[in-house]
Every structure is written in C-alpha cells, then in structure tokens.
C-alpha cells in the first residue's frame, strides 16, 4: 500500500468516478500527465486529448502508436483544426490513404503494390495523378525532369488519351540503335509550332509540309519564301533533275547553290 494513493470504488452502476489527480497505470513515477500508461494500452473507443505522446524504449527498436480495427480492417487518425480536417487511414481494401475531409476527396494513396495515386484510389503506375490541373516542376538549372531506364532499351514518355484508352504518341531514346525517336498512332500527324504557327508538319502519310498545312499529295511541299539547296543534287527516281549549280523554279522562287 502506497501513501496518498487510492483504489477505485463505484457504488452504483450508473455512478461516475472522477480523478482530480493524475492517473498512473503500470508505474509509480508521476511524470505530470493526467493519464500515464507504462506498457501496452488498448483503447476500444475514441480518445480525445490536446497532446498524445507515445515514447519509451523497446528491445525491437520500435516505439510508437498503433491504430487498428480488428473488425473491418480500416483504421484512421483524424487531424482537425479550425479550418481543415484530414484523415490518415488504412482502408478496407488494405490501401493507405490521406483523405481531405474538408473537400470530401482522396488526396493521396499508396496501394498494396506500392503504387502512389494523387487524386485517384486506383493508381496503375508507380506514380499516377488525376485531376483538372497538371504537375508543375520548379527547380534550379538542369535536370528538372530526369528519366533513367536502369539499363533497359527504351527511355520513354508516352502520351495517352484515356477517353479512348489508346496510346496516341510517344518519344523515346533507343539505346540499342543510339537513336531518338518520335511515334504517332494511325491517322495522327506530327506538327511543329514556332511563333504561334504550325510551320512544319509530318503527315501520317509520310508527306512533309513546310510553310503550309494543306497536303497536296507531294512527299515534300514547301510554301512561301525562298528555298535553297546547298550542295548535292535533286533526284526524281534515279534521274537527276537539278544539280547544285542549277536553279529549279517549281513554285515561288527556288535556288540551288
């Protein structure tokens, strides 16, 4: 029996016990907290506190707070202030998530394959974002976006239109052929813009347009300004139609130099 320590007595089933002093469980050393638990503790209902500390020492090296739900498998920690509410949880589908309780939407999720989703609860890739805004990268000079294929053949960026589920275009580096390649699916042209205008187009048919967007059926169609052939010759099939010193006028002004 310790001096100035009391047992718990409850006279009626509906009576409440009140402790004006600190309550120590598993220890006789008062550290100043209203409730001090030395050893493992289980709370089967909600716990409200201005500060909740979990500290101590463990032979296994882990000391902390465990939140578990043995019934549904979903457990959560609710974080609130006067303006915002967040939920950190493990879901019934065994995924880990951060939920924006104020907006009523999932902010961040890690699935059982360690895929990360932002704005989605079903990430297919290692990192997948879904939303009305894109991804912004602000960094210093160089390597704002760095891609490394860890020794595989292709280092690739793929552009996909999810509404049809078909890959529309891609760019990649082929380490086997030492080439940088661009790819577009059937009936899609490759266009290059400068100064706000479409000045160069590679049609899906293979025709190349410069200065025009109208495909007249020529393999090379150049419109506007002067065209200069510097060195070499111009051939149609196996027949030379223009040497470097000749002038071939086709449409507008063309000069071989």
PDB file of C-alpha atoms in Angstrom:
ATOM      1  CA  UNK A   1       0.000   0.000   0.000  1.00  0.00           C
ATOM      2  CA  UNK A   2       1.302   3.429  -1.014  1.00  0.00           C
ATOM      3  CA  UNK A   3       0.642   6.649   0.862  1.00  0.00           C
ATOM      4  CA  UNK A   4      -1.793   9.056  -0.861  1.00  0.00           C
ATOM      5  CA  UNK A   5      -2.868   6.506  -3.497  1.00  0.00           C
ATOM      6  CA  UNK A   6      -6.470   5.321  -3.710  1.00  0.00           C
ATOM      7  CA  UNK A   7      -8.348   2.381  -5.118  1.00  0.00           C
ATOM      8  CA  UNK A   8     -11.370   2.668  -7.415  1.00  0.00           C
ATOM      9  CA  UNK A   9     -14.787   2.352  -5.845  1.00  0.00           C
ATOM     10  CA  UNK A  10     -18.099   2.598  -7.691  1.00  0.00           C
ATOM     11  CA  UNK A  11     -21.266   2.488  -5.594  1.00  0.00           C
ATOM     12  CA  UNK A  12     -23.903   2.321  -8.321  1.00  0.00           C
ATOM     13  CA  UNK A  13     -23.866   1.012 -11.926  1.00  0.00           C
ATOM     14  CA  UNK A  14     -24.546   4.500 -13.270  1.00  0.00           C
ATOM     15  CA  UNK A  15     -22.193   6.376 -10.960  1.00  0.00           C
ATOM     16  CA  UNK A  16     -19.119   8.056 -12.431  1.00  0.00           C
ATOM     17  CA  UNK A  17     -15.658   8.172 -10.933  1.00  0.00           C
ATOM     18  CA  UNK A  18     -13.707  11.416 -11.033  1.00  0.00           C
ATOM     19  CA  UNK A  19      -9.959  11.747 -10.587  1.00  0.00           C
ATOM     20  CA  UNK A  20      -8.758  15.200  -9.717  1.00  0.00           C
ATOM     21  CA  UNK A  21      -5.147  13.988  -9.652  1.00  0.00           C
ATOM     22  CA  UNK A  22      -3.046  12.152 -12.264  1.00  0.00           C
ATOM     23  CA  UNK A  23      -3.778   8.502 -13.051  1.00  0.00           C
ATOM     24  CA  UNK A  24      -0.774   6.161 -13.337  1.00  0.00           C
ATOM     25  CA  UNK A  25      -1.106   2.699 -14.839  1.00  0.00           C
ATOM     26  CA  UNK A  26       1.862   0.336 -14.662  1.00  0.00           C
ATOM     27  CA  UNK A  27       4.132   2.811 -12.882  1.00  0.00           C
ATOM     28  CA  UNK A  28       4.553   4.651  -9.596  1.00  0.00           C
ATOM     29  CA  UNK A  29       6.557   7.521 -11.105  1.00  0.00           C
ATOM     30  CA  UNK A  30       4.395  10.572 -11.756  1.00  0.00           C
ATOM     31  CA  UNK A  31       5.606  12.419 -14.868  1.00  0.00           C
ATOM     32  CA  UNK A  32       2.861  15.034 -14.703  1.00  0.00           C
ATOM     33  CA  UNK A  33       0.372  13.769 -17.310  1.00  0.00           C
ATOM     34  CA  UNK A  34      -3.256  13.215 -16.344  1.00  0.00           C
ATOM     35  CA  UNK A  35      -3.064   9.673 -17.742  1.00  0.00           C
ATOM     36  CA  UNK A  36       0.203   7.763 -17.778  1.00  0.00           C
ATOM     37  CA  UNK A  37       0.355   4.204 -19.110  1.00  0.00           C
ATOM     38  CA  UNK A  38       3.569   2.210 -18.805  1.00  0.00           C
ATOM     39  CA  UNK A  39       3.388  -0.826 -21.067  1.00  0.00           C
ATOM     40  CA  UNK A  40       0.897  -1.610 -23.809  1.00  0.00           C
ATOM     41  CA  UNK A  41      -2.507   0.059 -23.825  1.00  0.00           C
ATOM     42  CA  UNK A  42      -5.668  -0.615 -25.823  1.00  0.00           C
ATOM     43  CA  UNK A  43      -8.453   1.908 -26.366  1.00  0.00           C
ATOM     44  CA  UNK A  44     -11.627   0.366 -27.754  1.00  0.00           C
ATOM     45  CA  UNK A  45     -13.337   3.701 -28.317  1.00  0.00           C
ATOM     46  CA  UNK A  46     -12.307   7.230 -29.237  1.00  0.00           C
ATOM     47  CA  UNK A  47      -9.621   9.143 -27.349  1.00  0.00           C
ATOM     48  CA  UNK A  48      -9.584  12.927 -27.153  1.00  0.00           C
ATOM     49  CA  UNK A  49      -6.530  14.787 -25.899  1.00  0.00           C
ATOM     50  CA  UNK A  50      -4.750  18.063 -26.582  1.00  0.00           C
ATOM     51  CA  UNK A  51      -1.476  16.113 -26.805  1.00  0.00           C
ATOM     52  CA  UNK A  52      -0.936  12.370 -27.128  1.00  0.00           C
ATOM     53  CA  UNK A  53       2.646  11.175 -26.551  1.00  0.00           C
ATOM     54  CA  UNK A  54       3.998   7.675 -27.201  1.00  0.00           C
ATOM     55  CA  UNK A  55       7.572   7.255 -26.008  1.00  0.00           C
ATOM     56  CA  UNK A  56       9.810   4.856 -24.206  1.00  0.00           C
ATOM     57  CA  UNK A  57      12.176   2.062 -25.173  1.00  0.00           C
ATOM     58  CA  UNK A  58      11.719  -1.269 -26.922  1.00  0.00           C
ATOM     59  CA  UNK A  59      14.041  -4.240 -27.426  1.00  0.00           C
ATOM     60  CA  UNK A  60      12.872  -4.428 -31.040  1.00  0.00           C
ATOM     61  CA  UNK A  61      13.711  -0.785 -31.664  1.00  0.00           C
ATOM     62  CA  UNK A  62      10.126   0.341 -32.334  1.00  0.00           C
ATOM     63  CA  UNK A  63       8.154   2.622 -30.059  1.00  0.00           C
ATOM     64  CA  UNK A  64       5.017   4.345 -31.239  1.00  0.00           C
ATOM     65  CA  UNK A  65       1.276   4.414 -31.632  1.00  0.00           C
ATOM     66  CA  UNK A  66      -0.686   1.555 -33.170  1.00  0.00           C
ATOM     67  CA  UNK A  67      -4.197   2.173 -34.512  1.00  0.00           C
ATOM     68  CA  UNK A  68      -6.027  -0.993 -35.577  1.00  0.00           C
ATOM     69  CA  UNK A  69      -9.533  -2.124 -36.434  1.00  0.00           C
ATOM     70  CA  UNK A  70      -9.930  -5.857 -35.916  1.00  0.00           C
ATOM     71  CA  UNK A  71     -13.470  -5.807 -37.309  1.00  0.00           C
ATOM     72  CA  UNK A  72     -13.330  -4.117 -40.755  1.00  0.00           C
ATOM     73  CA  UNK A  73      -9.587  -3.700 -41.236  1.00  0.00           C
ATOM     74  CA  UNK A  74      -9.982   0.064 -41.665  1.00  0.00           C
ATOM     75  CA  UNK A  75      -8.289   2.292 -39.087  1.00  0.00           C
ATOM     76  CA  UNK A  76      -7.841   6.036 -39.099  1.00  0.00           C
ATOM     77  CA  UNK A  77      -6.419   9.060 -37.342  1.00  0.00           C
ATOM     78  CA  UNK A  78      -8.425  12.276 -37.613  1.00  0.00           C
ATOM     79  CA  UNK A  79      -6.491  15.563 -37.679  1.00  0.00           C
ATOM     80  CA  UNK A  80      -8.519  18.746 -37.255  1.00  0.00           C
ATOM     81  CA  UNK A  81      -8.015  22.445 -36.788  1.00  0.00           C
ATOM     82  CA  UNK A  82     -10.497  25.303 -37.026  1.00  0.00           C
ATOM     83  CA  UNK A  83     -10.356  25.403 -40.852  1.00  0.00           C
ATOM     84  CA  UNK A  84      -9.291  21.996 -42.125  1.00  0.00           C
ATOM     85  CA  UNK A  85      -9.904  18.312 -41.460  1.00  0.00           C
ATOM     86  CA  UNK A  86      -7.675  15.436 -42.617  1.00  0.00           C
ATOM     87  CA  UNK A  87      -7.941  11.682 -42.178  1.00  0.00           C
ATOM     88  CA  UNK A  88      -4.900   9.375 -42.269  1.00  0.00           C
ATOM     89  CA  UNK A  89      -6.236   5.873 -42.747  1.00  0.00           C
ATOM     90  CA  UNK A  90      -5.804   2.287 -43.795  1.00  0.00           C
ATOM     91  CA  UNK A  91      -8.769   1.326 -45.948  1.00  0.00           C
ATOM     92  CA  UNK A  92     -10.834  -1.849 -46.099  1.00  0.00           C
ATOM     93  CA  UNK A  93      -9.067  -2.662 -49.404  1.00  0.00           C
ATOM     94  CA  UNK A  94      -5.730  -2.567 -47.492  1.00  0.00           C
ATOM     95  CA  UNK A  95      -4.575   0.658 -49.132  1.00  0.00           C
ATOM     96  CA  UNK A  96      -3.060   3.537 -47.164  1.00  0.00           C
ATOM     97  CA  UNK A  97      -4.509   6.954 -47.776  1.00  0.00           C
ATOM     98  CA  UNK A  98      -4.759  10.582 -46.771  1.00  0.00           C
ATOM     99  CA  UNK A  99      -8.304  11.909 -47.122  1.00  0.00           C
ATOM    100  CA  UNK A 100      -9.258  15.579 -47.297  1.00  0.00           C
ATOM    101  CA  UNK A 101     -12.275  15.592 -45.012  1.00  0.00           C
ATOM    102  CA  UNK A 102     -12.998  19.248 -45.754  1.00  0.00           C
ATOM    103  CA  UNK A 103     -13.213  18.771 -49.540  1.00  0.00           C
ATOM    104  CA  UNK A 104     -14.579  15.230 -49.275  1.00  0.00           C
ATOM    105  CA  UNK A 105     -11.985  13.701 -51.600  1.00  0.00           C
ATOM    106  CA  UNK A 106      -8.909  11.465 -51.543  1.00  0.00           C
ATOM    107  CA  UNK A 107      -5.681  13.455 -51.647  1.00  0.00           C
ATOM    108  CA  UNK A 108      -3.032  10.722 -51.591  1.00  0.00           C
ATOM    109  CA  UNK A 109      -2.970   6.923 -51.668  1.00  0.00           C
ATOM    110  CA  UNK A 110      -0.473   4.052 -51.674  1.00  0.00           C
ATOM    111  CA  UNK A 111      -1.826   0.690 -52.838  1.00  0.00           C
ATOM    112  CA  UNK A 112      -0.630  -2.804 -51.907  1.00  0.00           C
ATOM    113  CA  UNK A 113       1.865  -2.768 -54.819  1.00  0.00           C
ATOM    114  CA  UNK A 114       3.392   0.500 -53.543  1.00  0.00           C
ATOM    115  CA  UNK A 115       1.878   2.438 -56.454  1.00  0.00           C
ATOM    116  CA  UNK A 116       1.162   6.045 -55.494  1.00  0.00           C
ATOM    117  CA  UNK A 117      -2.011   7.830 -56.520  1.00  0.00           C
ATOM    118  CA  UNK A 118      -2.756  11.549 -56.265  1.00  0.00           C
ATOM    119  CA  UNK A 119      -6.409  12.257 -56.991  1.00  0.00           C
ATOM    120  CA  UNK A 120      -7.068   8.569 -57.656  1.00  0.00           C
ATOM    121  CA  UNK A 121      -7.559   5.490 -55.473  1.00  0.00           C
ATOM    122  CA  UNK A 122      -6.562   3.044 -58.230  1.00  0.00           C
ATOM    123  CA  UNK A 123      -3.083   4.009 -59.461  1.00  0.00           C
ATOM    124  CA  UNK A 124      -1.845   1.820 -62.322  1.00  0.00           C
ATOM    125  CA  UNK A 125       1.678   3.268 -62.468  1.00  0.00           C
ATOM    126  CA  UNK A 126       4.251   3.863 -59.726  1.00  0.00           C
ATOM    127  CA  UNK A 127       3.031   7.459 -59.652  1.00  0.00           C
ATOM    128  CA  UNK A 128      -0.314   8.439 -61.171  1.00  0.00           C
ATOM    129  CA  UNK A 129      -2.109  11.761 -60.861  1.00  0.00           C
ATOM    130  CA  UNK A 130      -5.671  12.538 -61.924  1.00  0.00           C
ATOM    131  CA  UNK A 131      -7.199  15.998 -61.751  1.00  0.00           C
ATOM    132  CA  UNK A 132      -8.014  19.168 -63.633  1.00  0.00           C
ATOM    133  CA  UNK A 133      -4.513  20.559 -63.071  1.00  0.00           C
ATOM    134  CA  UNK A 134      -1.200  19.091 -64.144  1.00  0.00           C
ATOM    135  CA  UNK A 135       2.167  18.612 -62.476  1.00  0.00           C
ATOM    136  CA  UNK A 136       4.466  21.578 -62.040  1.00  0.00           C
ATOM    137  CA  UNK A 137       8.207  21.240 -61.513  1.00  0.00           C
ATOM    138  CA  UNK A 138      10.181  24.200 -60.218  1.00  0.00           C
ATOM    139  CA  UNK A 139      13.883  23.572 -59.835  1.00  0.00           C
ATOM    140  CA  UNK A 140      17.295  25.055 -60.443  1.00  0.00           C
ATOM    141  CA  UNK A 141      19.288  24.901 -63.648  1.00  0.00           C
ATOM    142  CA  UNK A 142      19.327  21.439 -65.252  1.00  0.00           C
ATOM    143  CA  UNK A 143      17.625  18.075 -64.588  1.00  0.00           C
ATOM    144  CA  UNK A 144      14.153  19.442 -63.850  1.00  0.00           C
ATOM    145  CA  UNK A 145      12.904  16.084 -65.120  1.00  0.00           C
ATOM    146  CA  UNK A 146      15.335  13.165 -65.225  1.00  0.00           C
ATOM    147  CA  UNK A 147      14.455   9.780 -66.757  1.00  0.00           C
ATOM    148  CA  UNK A 148      16.661   6.724 -66.319  1.00  0.00           C
ATOM    149  CA  UNK A 149      15.676   3.287 -67.646  1.00  0.00           C
ATOM    150  CA  UNK A 150      18.225   1.428 -65.441  1.00  0.00           C
ATOM    151  CA  UNK A 151      19.930  -0.317 -68.348  1.00  0.00           C
ATOM    152  CA  UNK A 152      16.857  -1.234 -70.417  1.00  0.00           C
ATOM    153  CA  UNK A 153      16.498  -0.493 -74.129  1.00  0.00           C
ATOM    154  CA  UNK A 154      13.968   2.357 -74.127  1.00  0.00           C
ATOM    155  CA  UNK A 155      13.732   5.537 -72.087  1.00  0.00           C
ATOM    156  CA  UNK A 156      10.236   6.631 -72.994  1.00  0.00           C
ATOM    157  CA  UNK A 157       7.483   9.201 -72.496  1.00  0.00           C
ATOM    158  CA  UNK A 158       4.036   8.068 -73.646  1.00  0.00           C
ATOM    159  CA  UNK A 159       1.060  10.319 -74.423  1.00  0.00           C
ATOM    160  CA  UNK A 160      -2.291   8.603 -73.951  1.00  0.00           C
ATOM    161  CA  UNK A 161      -5.862   9.749 -74.477  1.00  0.00           C
ATOM    162  CA  UNK A 162      -7.713   7.968 -71.698  1.00  0.00           C
ATOM    163  CA  UNK A 163     -11.108   8.594 -73.288  1.00  0.00           C
ATOM    164  CA  UNK A 164     -10.300   6.006 -75.952  1.00  0.00           C
ATOM    165  CA  UNK A 165      -7.710   4.016 -73.995  1.00  0.00           C
ATOM    166  CA  UNK A 166      -5.314   4.063 -76.966  1.00  0.00           C
ATOM    167  CA  UNK A 167      -1.763   5.371 -76.993  1.00  0.00           C
ATOM    168  CA  UNK A 168      -1.599   8.348 -79.307  1.00  0.00           C
ATOM    169  CA  UNK A 169       2.076   9.292 -79.305  1.00  0.00           C
ATOM    170  CA  UNK A 170       5.423   8.734 -77.661  1.00  0.00           C
ATOM    171  CA  UNK A 171       9.023   9.870 -77.653  1.00  0.00           C
ATOM    172  CA  UNK A 172      11.893   7.687 -76.576  1.00  0.00           C
ATOM    173  CA  UNK A 173      15.613   7.066 -76.635  1.00  0.00           C
ATOM    174  CA  UNK A 174      16.625   3.688 -78.110  1.00  0.00           C
ATOM    175  CA  UNK A 175      19.941   2.633 -76.570  1.00  0.00           C
ATOM    176  CA  UNK A 176      20.257  -0.324 -78.989  1.00  0.00           C
ATOM    177  CA  UNK A 177      20.202   1.834 -82.134  1.00  0.00           C
ATOM    178  CA  UNK A 178      21.549   5.020 -80.498  1.00  0.00           C
ATOM    179  CA  UNK A 179      18.557   6.992 -81.795  1.00  0.00           C
ATOM    180  CA  UNK A 180      15.973   9.436 -80.502  1.00  0.00           C
ATOM    181  CA  UNK A 181      12.549   8.555 -81.882  1.00  0.00           C
ATOM    182  CA  UNK A 182       9.056  10.040 -82.027  1.00  0.00           C
ATOM    183  CA  UNK A 183       5.961   7.955 -82.599  1.00  0.00           C
ATOM    184  CA  UNK A 184       2.342   8.670 -83.510  1.00  0.00           C
ATOM    185  CA  UNK A 185      -0.529   6.225 -83.981  1.00  0.00           C
ATOM    186  CA  UNK A 186      -2.592   5.784 -87.160  1.00  0.00           C
ATOM    187  CA  UNK A 187      -4.006   8.975 -88.747  1.00  0.00           C
ATOM    188  CA  UNK A 188      -2.158  11.304 -86.391  1.00  0.00           C
ATOM    189  CA  UNK A 189       0.168  13.969 -87.795  1.00  0.00           C
ATOM    190  CA  UNK A 190       3.336  15.274 -86.185  1.00  0.00           C
ATOM    191  CA  UNK A 191       3.287  19.080 -86.049  1.00  0.00           C
ATOM    192  CA  UNK A 192       5.928  21.626 -85.055  1.00  0.00           C
ATOM    193  CA  UNK A 193       4.947  25.137 -83.992  1.00  0.00           C
ATOM    194  CA  UNK A 194       7.073  28.277 -83.886  1.00  0.00           C
ATOM    195  CA  UNK A 195       5.977  31.832 -83.142  1.00  0.00           C
ATOM    196  CA  UNK A 196       2.451  30.530 -82.560  1.00  0.00           C
ATOM    197  CA  UNK A 197       2.081  28.996 -86.034  1.00  0.00           C
ATOM    198  CA  UNK A 198       2.180  25.466 -87.419  1.00  0.00           C
ATOM    199  CA  UNK A 199       5.182  25.908 -89.721  1.00  0.00           C
ATOM    200  CA  UNK A 200       6.204  22.275 -90.184  1.00  0.00           C
ATOM    201  CA  UNK A 201       4.078  19.134 -90.414  1.00  0.00           C
ATOM    202  CA  UNK A 202       4.906  15.492 -90.961  1.00  0.00           C
ATOM    203  CA  UNK A 203       1.667  13.932 -92.160  1.00  0.00           C
ATOM    204  CA  UNK A 204       0.603  10.427 -91.172  1.00  0.00           C
ATOM    205  CA  UNK A 205       1.001   9.554 -94.882  1.00  0.00           C
ATOM    206  CA  UNK A 206       4.692  10.465 -94.668  1.00  0.00           C
ATOM    207  CA  UNK A 207       4.367  13.703 -96.631  1.00  0.00           C
ATOM    208  CA  UNK A 208       6.388  16.602 -95.280  1.00  0.00           C
ATOM    209  CA  UNK A 209       4.877  20.120 -95.302  1.00  0.00           C
ATOM    210  CA  UNK A 210       6.834  23.319 -94.705  1.00  0.00           C
ATOM    211  CA  UNK A 211       5.036  26.664 -94.584  1.00  0.00           C
ATOM    212  CA  UNK A 212       1.666  25.091 -95.345  1.00  0.00           C
ATOM    213  CA  UNK A 213      -0.858  22.843 -93.631  1.00  0.00           C
ATOM    214  CA  UNK A 214      -2.536  21.713 -96.847  1.00  0.00           C
ATOM    215  CA  UNK A 215      -1.412  18.291 -98.052  1.00  0.00           C
ATOM    216  CA  UNK A 216      -1.442  18.359-101.855  1.00  0.00           C
ATOM    217  CA  UNK A 217      -0.050  14.860-102.141  1.00  0.00           C
ATOM    218  CA  UNK A 218       3.629  15.708-102.572  1.00  0.00           C
ATOM    219  CA  UNK A 219       6.269  13.961-100.488  1.00  0.00           C
ATOM    220  CA  UNK A 220       7.831  17.399 -99.827  1.00  0.00           C
ATOM    221  CA  UNK A 221       5.709  20.532-100.096  1.00  0.00           C
ATOM    222  CA  UNK A 222       7.389  23.876 -99.397  1.00  0.00           C
ATOM    223  CA  UNK A 223       5.366  27.076 -99.500  1.00  0.00           C
ATOM    224  CA  UNK A 224       6.394  30.697 -99.010  1.00  0.00           C
ATOM    225  CA  UNK A 225       9.785  32.383 -99.097  1.00  0.00           C
ATOM    226  CA  UNK A 226      12.880  31.154-100.888  1.00  0.00           C
ATOM    227  CA  UNK A 227      14.136  27.579-100.885  1.00  0.00           C
ATOM    228  CA  UNK A 228      17.863  26.886-101.201  1.00  0.00           C
ATOM    229  CA  UNK A 229      19.514  23.547-101.999  1.00  0.00           C
ATOM    230  CA  UNK A 230      23.111  23.796-100.789  1.00  0.00           C
ATOM    231  CA  UNK A 231      25.366  21.167-102.307  1.00  0.00           C
ATOM    232  CA  UNK A 232      24.346  17.823-103.763  1.00  0.00           C
ATOM    233  CA  UNK A 233      21.641  17.275-106.348  1.00  0.00           C
ATOM    234  CA  UNK A 234      17.899  16.800-106.594  1.00  0.00           C
ATOM    235  CA  UNK A 235      16.683  13.463-107.977  1.00  0.00           C
ATOM    236  CA  UNK A 236      13.406  12.097-109.242  1.00  0.00           C
ATOM    237  CA  UNK A 237      13.752   8.335-109.003  1.00  0.00           C
ATOM    238  CA  UNK A 238      17.229   7.630-110.389  1.00  0.00           C
ATOM    239  CA  UNK A 239      17.275  10.673-112.705  1.00  0.00           C
ATOM    240  CA  UNK A 240      18.883  13.891-111.564  1.00  0.00           C
ATOM    241  CA  UNK A 241      16.589  16.843-112.125  1.00  0.00           C
ATOM    242  CA  UNK A 242      18.732  19.530-110.537  1.00  0.00           C
ATOM    243  CA  UNK A 243      22.428  19.880-109.726  1.00  0.00           C
ATOM    244  CA  UNK A 244      23.784  22.143-107.039  1.00  0.00           C
ATOM    245  CA  UNK A 245      24.690  24.823-109.590  1.00  0.00           C
ATOM    246  CA  UNK A 246      21.280  24.842-111.275  1.00  0.00           C
ATOM    247  CA  UNK A 247      18.155  26.801-110.491  1.00  0.00           C
ATOM    248  CA  UNK A 248      14.901  24.843-110.404  1.00  0.00           C
ATOM    249  CA  UNK A 249      11.784  27.023-110.367  1.00  0.00           C
ATOM    250  CA  UNK A 250       8.837  24.979-109.116  1.00  0.00           C
ATOM    251  CA  UNK A 251       6.566  27.378-107.183  1.00  0.00           C
ATOM    252  CA  UNK A 252       7.657  30.762-105.954  1.00  0.00           C
ATOM    253  CA  UNK A 253      11.453  31.050-106.024  1.00  0.00           C
ATOM    254  CA  UNK A 254      13.811  28.099-105.657  1.00  0.00           C
ATOM    255  CA  UNK A 255      17.587  28.319-105.820  1.00  0.00           C
ATOM    256  CA  UNK A 256      20.285  25.648-105.942  1.00  0.00           C
ATOM    257  CA  UNK A 257      23.611  26.879-104.645  1.00  0.00           C
TER     258      UNK A 257
END
